Amino acid sequence: MSSNSSDITVSVEGLGKKYWLPGHGSGRGGRVGLMGLHFKEYLSFLGKKRDEDYFWALKDMSFEVKRGEVLGILGMNGSGKSTLLKILSGVTMPSTGRATMHGRVGSLLEVGTGFHPDLTGRENVFLSGSLLGMSKAEIKSKFDEIVYFSGIEDFIDVPAKRYSSGMYVRLAYAVASNLDSDVLILDEVLAVGDAQFREKSRESMENASKQGKTILFVSHNISAVSQICTKGIVLSKGKLVHSGSIDEVVHYYKKDIHSIPTDIDSDSLLSPKQDLRGAPRHTNSPKDNQFITSVSLHQSDGQPTAYFKTGEDIRVRIGYNVGNEPYSYFTIFFLDQLGNRVMTVQSDHDLETLKVKGAGVIECVIPSNRLGSGEYILMLDYGRIKSTYVCLDCVPSAITVSISLGDYLNGRSTLEGQGFIAQKTNWIIK
Amino acid sequence: MTKNSDVPLIKIIEAHQPWWRLNLADAYDKREICYVFAWRKISTLYKQKALGIVWGLIEPLALLIIMTAVFGYVMRLPTNGYPYPVYAFAGLMPWLLFSKATTSVSNSLMENMAVISKVYFPRLIIPVSSLAKDIFDSVMSMAVLLSLVVYYGFPLSAKYLLLPFFMGIPIFAALGIGLWVSAPMVRFRDLQHVVAICLQVGMYASPIIYSAKMVPENLLPYYTLNPMSWAIDGVRWIMLDQPLEFTISFYLSMALTLAVFISGLFIFSIFEKLSVDVQ
């Protein structure tokens, strides 16, 4: 593709958005009391406006997207992703800068915008379609296609409140996916619906980009983003911190934002025991804390190993060295190769709080694990329960465990896309 | 009709937009959304109700019966000789349209925040479309009123051609006030109570349950600055042939209504842009 400037469909220059938010960041309602804050918030025109009363949800953002590109927008909660999409879709105005978009812009910030539960599916298609910017004639001509895509032909004249949530979402997305716009803005749409439907919507997005539509796509789902998008940007605290090809961006996001080391070969962690003193820590954990000292994996008989079969017990022993912590917890996250959390086990699933003091070892027994074949990286988290979880030390990549299905499923294996979890079942014809 | 498929369309989103830009053409362009909203409001209004649409008639009828009983028979308010039910209903109908429409328009933005914060379309569509339900109700009450008029033996005349004008006054007045209030109300819900109180006051400041003849002569020029007094007496003039004299106050009150409406458009255009951020 040539880098002709006419190919650029979305151009964002110096975009920023501030919110009037007195008392933010001060923790206890700021200098003024609660009552004062209430009046300050509601009668803001009376007092002097200070710079620190503003919160910049988005600051000085610039990027460009070319025709046919699918831009993935990554970032943690509160990084400004949704604010950016709201500005681009016109829902809210920017405080600084400008965005230029060429062609018809369609946005889907929520599945089922404008749907009314008392109206029938047919009526809702027209309602939602025209809200998203389609003309009545357009909806009419695409109606059959929309209903076919949704797969709920038999229920199209039933009030939407009688739909299952799946049907509701399918119909809503079917309307949006038939939106004939040049720029499509999507927020976390793949988070809804079952796997089959997600696959369907993923395909429709791919088709749309092949037809030359430009797509801006926000998701927390790293694997979805890396599958669909061609380019990406990473936002952090309202700023654009990285942009580039999607592989590069996903790599950056995992490494620097989520502290999932991508440069460390997960195979190098594949051993029964790891010394964690000096291992890289998660950005969320307080600096210089080294409370977690080691981790080791054991079979039910105590034999150390990194290789397990589905259905076997896994014993995870975590070595610690702490001060005096009467209300602590331990968490073990099982992450797949893309950083998705496959399983999370936590000490307070069993014991309310743990009393730990000095150096010691805690053992977590996972009886007959149900993980499917693959290698999983363990992320260890230790902290204090004080109405919320306060992280004190977190090792994002502590050790790798390798699981093979063995004969758990009667010697059969699960295929790709059949999930992470293996579950033995019994089938009887009655 | 597939428009702008060849013409390159450029959408620019900028930090600062001049306050005087109303983008009315944009709203007119998207008028289909207005119809959709109006239709959604009307068609969902009477769903899941056994009597459905009939409630649109029962409500004003109940009010009429109560008013006739209290003011017509117990208090015996003078009506210049007209039968009380038809006299009161002719006043009640424009008033109900005005008061319900003012409430719906004022609340419209707040009630539709969920949609507004998820999809963009010209926001002016929201208050305008919220009128539809009240106009619809009013048309039904009109049928009741006309049967009353015929029942009491008043003739139908060519004056009825002016009915849309007098019924247009409450619509424009309500839209004007509603446009002023609706966007600030998203931020200050307190305004809901203010509007409710003002409408209560307004009901007694308009010649609905009583006749404008009862107002002291020296106050009348100020009393008749209220556009609703013209709407009400206009309807009575058409239907009951009650004499109506267009004084200077008539033109002043019409000018006032127009001024509120036009300034409301600007106020709305300025404040609706902030509404998503402050809700």
PDB file of C-alpha atoms in Angstrom, chain A residues 123-328:
ATOM      1  CA  GLU A 123     -38.908  -2.857  15.268  1.00  0.00           C
ATOM      2  CA  ASN A 124     -35.620  -2.803  17.144  1.00  0.00           C
ATOM      3  CA  VAL A 125     -33.658  -3.422  13.966  1.00  0.00           C
ATOM      4  CA  PHE A 126     -35.137  -0.259  12.487  1.00  0.00           C
ATOM      5  CA  LEU A 127     -34.671   1.673  15.696  1.00  0.00           C
ATOM      6  CA  SER A 128     -31.079   0.698  16.281  1.00  0.00           C
ATOM      7  CA  GLY A 129     -30.203   0.896  12.590  1.00  0.00           C
ATOM      8  CA  SER A 130     -31.355   4.461  12.209  1.00  0.00           C
ATOM      9  CA  LEU A 131     -29.612   5.484  15.430  1.00  0.00           C
ATOM     10  CA  LEU A 132     -26.390   4.055  14.052  1.00  0.00           C
ATOM     11  CA  GLY A 133     -26.863   6.165  10.949  1.00  0.00           C
ATOM     12  CA  MET A 134     -28.652   3.996   8.408  1.00  0.00           C
ATOM     13  CA  SER A 135     -31.566   5.346   6.424  1.00  0.00           C
ATOM     14  CA  LYS A 136     -34.868   3.534   6.552  1.00  0.00           C
ATOM     15  CA  ALA A 137     -34.533   2.464   2.931  1.00  0.00           C
ATOM     16  CA  GLU A 138     -31.088   1.105   3.677  1.00  0.00           C
ATOM     17  CA  ILE A 139     -32.305  -0.942   6.615  1.00  0.00           C
ATOM     18  CA  LYS A 140     -35.184  -2.276   4.544  1.00  0.00           C
ATOM     19  CA  SER A 141     -32.851  -3.449   1.817  1.00  0.00           C
ATOM     20  CA  LYS A 142     -30.535  -5.116   4.307  1.00  0.00           C
ATOM     21  CA  PHE A 143     -33.188  -6.442   6.624  1.00  0.00           C
ATOM     22  CA  ASP A 144     -33.079 -10.057   5.466  1.00  0.00           C
ATOM     23  CA  GLU A 145     -29.314 -10.082   5.641  1.00  0.00           C
ATOM     24  CA  ILE A 146     -29.378  -8.711   9.184  1.00  0.00           C
ATOM     25  CA  VAL A 147     -31.905 -11.269  10.357  1.00  0.00           C
ATOM     26  CA  TYR A 148     -29.987 -14.067   8.666  1.00  0.00           C
ATOM     27  CA  PHE A 149     -26.732 -13.002  10.293  1.00  0.00           C
ATOM     28  CA  SER A 150     -28.362 -12.900  13.702  1.00  0.00           C
ATOM     29  CA  GLY A 151     -29.841 -16.365  13.226  1.00  0.00           C
ATOM     30  CA  ILE A 152     -33.090 -15.585  15.021  1.00  0.00           C
ATOM     31  CA  GLU A 153     -35.497 -15.608  12.069  1.00  0.00           C
ATOM     32  CA  ASP A 154     -38.222 -17.338  14.073  1.00  0.00           C
ATOM     33  CA  PHE A 155     -38.291 -14.739  16.815  1.00  0.00           C
ATOM     34  CA  ILE A 156     -38.082 -11.550  14.805  1.00  0.00           C
ATOM     35  CA  ASP A 157     -41.654 -10.522  15.662  1.00  0.00           C
ATOM     36  CA  VAL A 158     -41.369 -11.278  19.372  1.00  0.00           C
ATOM     37  CA  PRO A 159     -40.673  -8.451  21.859  1.00  0.00           C
ATOM     38  CA  ALA A 160     -36.974  -8.238  22.596  1.00  0.00           C
ATOM     39  CA  LYS A 161     -37.549  -8.658  26.331  1.00  0.00           C
ATOM     40  CA  ARG A 162     -38.501 -12.272  25.667  1.00  0.00           C
ATOM     41  CA  TYR A 163     -35.126 -12.921  24.034  1.00  0.00           C
ATOM     42  CA  SER A 164     -32.315 -14.735  25.717  1.00  0.00           C
ATOM     43  CA  SER A 165     -29.380 -12.435  26.301  1.00  0.00           C
ATOM     44  CA  GLY A 166     -27.519 -14.236  23.531  1.00  0.00           C
ATOM     45  CA  MET A 167     -30.275 -13.616  20.987  1.00  0.00           C
ATOM     46  CA  TYR A 168     -30.446  -9.988  22.022  1.00  0.00           C
ATOM     47  CA  VAL A 169     -26.742  -9.467  21.505  1.00  0.00           C
ATOM     48  CA  ARG A 170     -26.687 -11.366  18.199  1.00  0.00           C
ATOM     49  CA  LEU A 171     -29.444  -9.250  16.736  1.00  0.00           C
ATOM     50  CA  ALA A 172     -27.865  -6.049  17.995  1.00  0.00           C
ATOM     51  CA  TYR A 173     -24.492  -6.897  16.534  1.00  0.00           C
ATOM     52  CA  ALA A 174     -26.071  -8.043  13.274  1.00  0.00           C
ATOM     53  CA  VAL A 175     -27.486  -4.554  12.795  1.00  0.00           C
ATOM     54  CA  ALA A 176     -24.169  -2.902  13.486  1.00  0.00           C
ATOM     55  CA  SER A 177     -22.137  -5.230  11.304  1.00  0.00           C
ATOM     56  CA  ASN A 178     -24.276  -4.311   8.333  1.00  0.00           C
ATOM     57  CA  LEU A 179     -23.451  -0.687   8.847  1.00  0.00           C
ATOM     58  CA  ASP A 180     -22.071   0.525   5.553  1.00  0.00           C
ATOM     59  CA  SER A 181     -19.535   3.011   6.849  1.00  0.00           C
ATOM     60  CA  ASP A 182     -16.003   3.834   5.793  1.00  0.00           C
ATOM     61  CA  VAL A 183     -14.719   4.154   9.336  1.00  0.00           C
ATOM     62  CA  LEU A 184     -15.964   1.771  11.983  1.00  0.00           C
ATOM     63  CA  ILE A 185     -15.351   2.425  15.679  1.00  0.00           C
ATOM     64  CA  LEU A 186     -15.809  -0.602  17.921  1.00  0.00           C
ATOM     65  CA  ASP A 187     -15.490  -0.816  21.678  1.00  0.00           C
ATOM     66  CA  GLU A 188     -15.018  -4.217  23.236  1.00  0.00           C
ATOM     67  CA  VAL A 189     -17.702  -5.782  21.076  1.00  0.00           C
ATOM     68  CA  LEU A 190     -16.116  -9.177  21.040  1.00  0.00           C
ATOM     69  CA  ALA A 191     -16.524  -9.423  24.772  1.00  0.00           C
ATOM     70  CA  VAL A 192     -20.138 -10.426  24.288  1.00  0.00           C
ATOM     71  CA  GLY A 193     -21.770 -13.543  22.984  1.00  0.00           C
ATOM     72  CA  ASP A 194     -20.644 -17.123  22.865  1.00  0.00           C
ATOM     73  CA  ALA A 195     -17.520 -18.420  21.133  1.00  0.00           C
ATOM     74  CA  GLN A 196     -19.359 -19.178  17.905  1.00  0.00           C
ATOM     75  CA  PHE A 197     -20.786 -15.703  17.743  1.00  0.00           C
ATOM     76  CA  ARG A 198     -17.438 -14.137  18.565  1.00  0.00           C
ATOM     77  CA  GLU A 199     -15.941 -16.058  15.674  1.00  0.00           C
ATOM     78  CA  LYS A 200     -18.719 -14.801  13.410  1.00  0.00           C
ATOM     79  CA  SER A 201     -18.187 -11.187  14.404  1.00  0.00           C
ATOM     80  CA  ARG A 202     -14.434 -11.569  14.020  1.00  0.00           C
ATOM     81  CA  GLU A 203     -14.989 -12.792  10.465  1.00  0.00           C
ATOM     82  CA  SER A 204     -17.297  -9.921   9.678  1.00  0.00           C
ATOM     83  CA  MET A 205     -14.683  -7.484  10.897  1.00  0.00           C
ATOM     84  CA  GLU A 206     -12.055  -9.104   8.713  1.00  0.00           C
ATOM     85  CA  ASN A 207     -14.354  -8.886   5.698  1.00  0.00           C
ATOM     86  CA  ALA A 208     -15.042  -5.259   6.436  1.00  0.00           C
ATOM     87  CA  SER A 209     -11.359  -4.402   6.412  1.00  0.00           C
ATOM     88  CA  LYS A 210     -10.888  -6.334   3.179  1.00  0.00           C
ATOM     89  CA  GLN A 211     -13.571  -4.137   1.640  1.00  0.00           C
ATOM     90  CA  GLY A 212     -11.407  -1.159   2.472  1.00  0.00           C
ATOM     91  CA  LYS A 213     -13.139  -0.074   5.646  1.00  0.00           C
ATOM     92  CA  THR A 214     -10.996   1.394   8.366  1.00  0.00           C
ATOM     93  CA  ILE A 215     -11.603  -0.082  11.779  1.00  0.00           C
ATOM     94  CA  LEU A 216     -10.646   1.253  15.191  1.00  0.00           C
ATOM     95  CA  PHE A 217     -10.961  -1.495  17.730  1.00  0.00           C
ATOM     96  CA  VAL A 218     -10.644  -1.403  21.501  1.00  0.00           C
ATOM     97  CA  SER A 219     -10.343  -4.577  23.480  1.00  0.00           C
ATOM     98  CA  HIS A 220      -8.792  -6.026  26.580  1.00  0.00           C
ATOM     99  CA  ASN A 221      -8.508  -9.293  24.798  1.00  0.00           C
ATOM    100  CA  ILE A 222      -4.925  -9.391  23.557  1.00  0.00           C
ATOM    101  CA  SER A 223      -5.398 -12.488  21.453  1.00  0.00           C
ATOM    102  CA  ALA A 224      -8.414 -11.005  19.675  1.00  0.00           C
ATOM    103  CA  VAL A 225      -6.513  -7.820  18.962  1.00  0.00           C
ATOM    104  CA  SER A 226      -3.466  -9.633  17.641  1.00  0.00           C
ATOM    105  CA  GLN A 227      -5.637 -11.781  15.387  1.00  0.00           C
ATOM    106  CA  ILE A 228      -7.737  -9.018  13.871  1.00  0.00           C
ATOM    107  CA  CYS A 229      -5.669  -5.859  13.864  1.00  0.00           C
ATOM    108  CA  THR A 230      -2.898  -4.828  11.517  1.00  0.00           C
ATOM    109  CA  LYS A 231      -1.611  -1.916  13.530  1.00  0.00           C
ATOM    110  CA  GLY A 232      -1.887  -0.871  17.112  1.00  0.00           C
ATOM    111  CA  ILE A 233      -1.408   1.864  19.649  1.00  0.00           C
ATOM    112  CA  VAL A 234      -0.945   1.575  23.397  1.00  0.00           C
ATOM    113  CA  LEU A 235      -2.420   4.151  25.761  1.00  0.00           C
ATOM    114  CA  SER A 236      -1.352   4.677  29.322  1.00  0.00           C
ATOM    115  CA  LYS A 237      -2.712   7.351  31.665  1.00  0.00           C
ATOM    116  CA  GLY A 238      -4.253   9.252  28.764  1.00  0.00           C
ATOM    117  CA  LYS A 239      -1.115   9.333  26.665  1.00  0.00           C
ATOM    118  CA  LEU A 240      -0.085   7.443  23.598  1.00  0.00           C
ATOM    119  CA  VAL A 241       2.986   5.526  24.699  1.00  0.00           C
ATOM    120  CA  HIS A 242       3.594   3.222  21.762  1.00  0.00           C
ATOM    121  CA  SER A 243       2.472   2.647  18.202  1.00  0.00           C
ATOM    122  CA  GLY A 244       3.481   0.343  15.406  1.00  0.00           C
ATOM    123  CA  SER A 245       2.647  -2.979  13.819  1.00  0.00           C
ATOM    124  CA  ILE A 246       0.293  -5.085  15.870  1.00  0.00           C
ATOM    125  CA  ASP A 247       2.886  -7.715  16.787  1.00  0.00           C
ATOM    126  CA  GLU A 248       5.277  -5.102  18.021  1.00  0.00           C
ATOM    127  CA  VAL A 249       2.553  -3.313  19.966  1.00  0.00           C
ATOM    128  CA  VAL A 250       1.235  -6.470  21.592  1.00  0.00           C
ATOM    129  CA  HIS A 251       4.783  -7.350  22.546  1.00  0.00           C
ATOM    130  CA  TYR A 252       5.282  -3.921  24.108  1.00  0.00           C
ATOM    131  CA  TYR A 253       1.936  -3.994  25.862  1.00  0.00           C
ATOM    132  CA  LYS A 254       2.592  -7.357  27.433  1.00  0.00           C
ATOM    133  CA  LYS A 255       6.116  -6.483  28.461  1.00  0.00           C
ATOM    134  CA  ASP A 256       5.886  -2.900  29.664  1.00  0.00           C
ATOM    135  CA  ILE A 257       2.284  -2.487  30.669  1.00  0.00           C
ATOM    136  CA  HIS A 258       1.385  -5.925  31.936  1.00  0.00           C
ATOM    137  CA  SER A 259       4.928  -6.950  32.816  1.00  0.00           C
ATOM    138  CA  ILE A 260       4.464 -10.226  31.021  1.00  0.00           C
ATOM    139  CA  PRO A 261       8.023 -10.788  29.860  1.00  0.00           C
ATOM    140  CA  THR A 262       7.941 -11.771  26.235  1.00  0.00           C
ATOM    141  CA  ASP A 263      11.684 -11.830  25.898  1.00  0.00           C
ATOM    142  CA  ILE A 264      11.988 -14.507  28.543  1.00  0.00           C
ATOM    143  CA  ASP A 265      11.463 -17.811  26.849  1.00  0.00           C
ATOM    144  CA  SER A 266       8.785 -19.554  28.854  1.00  0.00           C
ATOM    145  CA  ASP A 267      10.773 -22.766  28.277  1.00  0.00           C
ATOM    146  CA  SER A 268      13.641 -21.377  30.336  1.00  0.00           C
ATOM    147  CA  LEU A 269      11.301 -21.252  33.296  1.00  0.00           C
ATOM    148  CA  LEU A 270      10.277 -24.841  32.732  1.00  0.00           C
ATOM    149  CA  SER A 271      11.917 -26.431  35.719  1.00  0.00           C
ATOM    150  CA  PRO A 272      10.666 -27.843  39.022  1.00  0.00           C
ATOM    151  CA  LYS A 273      12.148 -25.018  41.073  1.00  0.00           C
ATOM    152  CA  GLN A 274      12.914 -21.334  40.578  1.00  0.00           C
ATOM    153  CA  ASP A 275      14.814 -18.963  42.787  1.00  0.00           C
ATOM    154  CA  LEU A 276      12.869 -15.697  42.636  1.00  0.00           C
ATOM    155  CA  ARG A 277      15.212 -13.386  44.502  1.00  0.00           C
ATOM    156  CA  GLY A 278      16.122 -10.787  41.920  1.00  0.00           C
ATOM    157  CA  ALA A 279      13.502 -11.970  39.397  1.00  0.00           C
ATOM    158  CA  PRO A 280      11.650  -9.146  37.561  1.00  0.00           C
ATOM    159  CA  ARG A 281       8.718  -7.745  39.521  1.00  0.00           C
ATOM    160  CA  HIS A 282       5.314  -6.539  38.298  1.00  0.00           C
ATOM    161  CA  THR A 283       4.966  -2.771  37.870  1.00  0.00           C
ATOM    162  CA  ASN A 284       2.033  -2.825  40.267  1.00  0.00           C
ATOM    163  CA  SER A 285       4.033  -4.137  43.184  1.00  0.00           C
ATOM    164  CA  PRO A 286       5.896  -1.721  45.460  1.00  0.00           C
ATOM    165  CA  LYS A 287       9.526  -1.169  44.521  1.00  0.00           C
ATOM    166  CA  ASP A 288      12.266  -3.248  46.099  1.00  0.00           C
ATOM    167  CA  ASN A 289       9.909  -5.654  47.843  1.00  0.00           C
ATOM    168  CA  GLN A 290      11.265  -9.208  47.545  1.00  0.00           C
ATOM    169  CA  PHE A 291       8.887 -11.086  49.793  1.00  0.00           C
ATOM    170  CA  ILE A 292       8.459 -14.032  47.441  1.00  0.00           C
ATOM    171  CA  THR A 293      11.768 -15.888  47.380  1.00  0.00           C
ATOM    172  CA  SER A 294      11.210 -19.138  45.525  1.00  0.00           C
ATOM    173  CA  VAL A 295       8.666 -21.404  43.919  1.00  0.00           C
ATOM    174  CA  SER A 296       8.636 -25.116  43.250  1.00  0.00           C
ATOM    175  CA  LEU A 297       6.259 -27.635  41.716  1.00  0.00           C
ATOM    176  CA  HIS A 298       5.610 -31.076  43.145  1.00  0.00           C
ATOM    177  CA  GLN A 299       3.579 -34.184  42.452  1.00  0.00           C
ATOM    178  CA  SER A 300       1.156 -35.479  45.050  1.00  0.00           C
ATOM    179  CA  ASP A 301       3.912 -37.616  46.582  1.00  0.00           C
ATOM    180  CA  GLY A 302       6.140 -34.550  46.947  1.00  0.00           C
ATOM    181  CA  GLN A 303       8.416 -35.462  44.014  1.00  0.00           C
ATOM    182  CA  PRO A 304       9.543 -32.188  42.274  1.00  0.00           C
ATOM    183  CA  THR A 305       8.645 -31.896  38.574  1.00  0.00           C
ATOM    184  CA  ALA A 306       7.480 -29.334  35.981  1.00  0.00           C
ATOM    185  CA  TYR A 307       5.525 -31.874  33.939  1.00  0.00           C
ATOM    186  CA  PHE A 308       2.017 -32.884  34.889  1.00  0.00           C
ATOM    187  CA  LYS A 309      -0.866 -34.726  33.334  1.00  0.00           C
ATOM    188  CA  THR A 310      -4.400 -33.395  33.345  1.00  0.00           C
ATOM    189  CA  GLY A 311      -6.202 -34.859  36.335  1.00  0.00           C
ATOM    190  CA  GLU A 312      -3.105 -35.088  38.524  1.00  0.00           C
ATOM    191  CA  ASP A 313      -2.598 -33.113  41.711  1.00  0.00           C
ATOM    192  CA  ILE A 314      -0.271 -30.115  41.473  1.00  0.00           C
ATOM    193  CA  ARG A 315       1.435 -28.854  44.593  1.00  0.00           C
ATOM    194  CA  VAL A 316       2.877 -25.364  44.328  1.00  0.00           C
ATOM    195  CA  ARG A 317       5.263 -24.427  47.127  1.00  0.00           C
ATOM    196  CA  ILE A 318       6.008 -20.747  47.495  1.00  0.00           C
ATOM    197  CA  GLY A 319       8.961 -19.657  49.606  1.00  0.00           C
ATOM    198  CA  TYR A 320       8.539 -16.332  51.367  1.00  0.00           C
ATOM    199  CA  ASN A 321      10.466 -14.030  53.636  1.00  0.00           C
ATOM    200  CA  VAL A 322       8.307 -11.316  55.176  1.00  0.00           C
ATOM    201  CA  GLY A 323       8.000  -9.235  58.319  1.00  0.00           C
ATOM    202  CA  ASN A 324       4.896  -9.811  60.364  1.00  0.00           C
ATOM    203  CA  GLU A 325       1.734 -10.001  58.259  1.00  0.00           C
ATOM    204  CA  PRO A 326      -1.338 -11.286  60.111  1.00  0.00           C
ATOM    205  CA  TYR A 327      -3.756 -10.656  57.195  1.00  0.00           C
ATOM    206  CA  SER A 328      -2.067 -11.841  54.057  1.00  0.00           C
TER     207      SER A 328
END
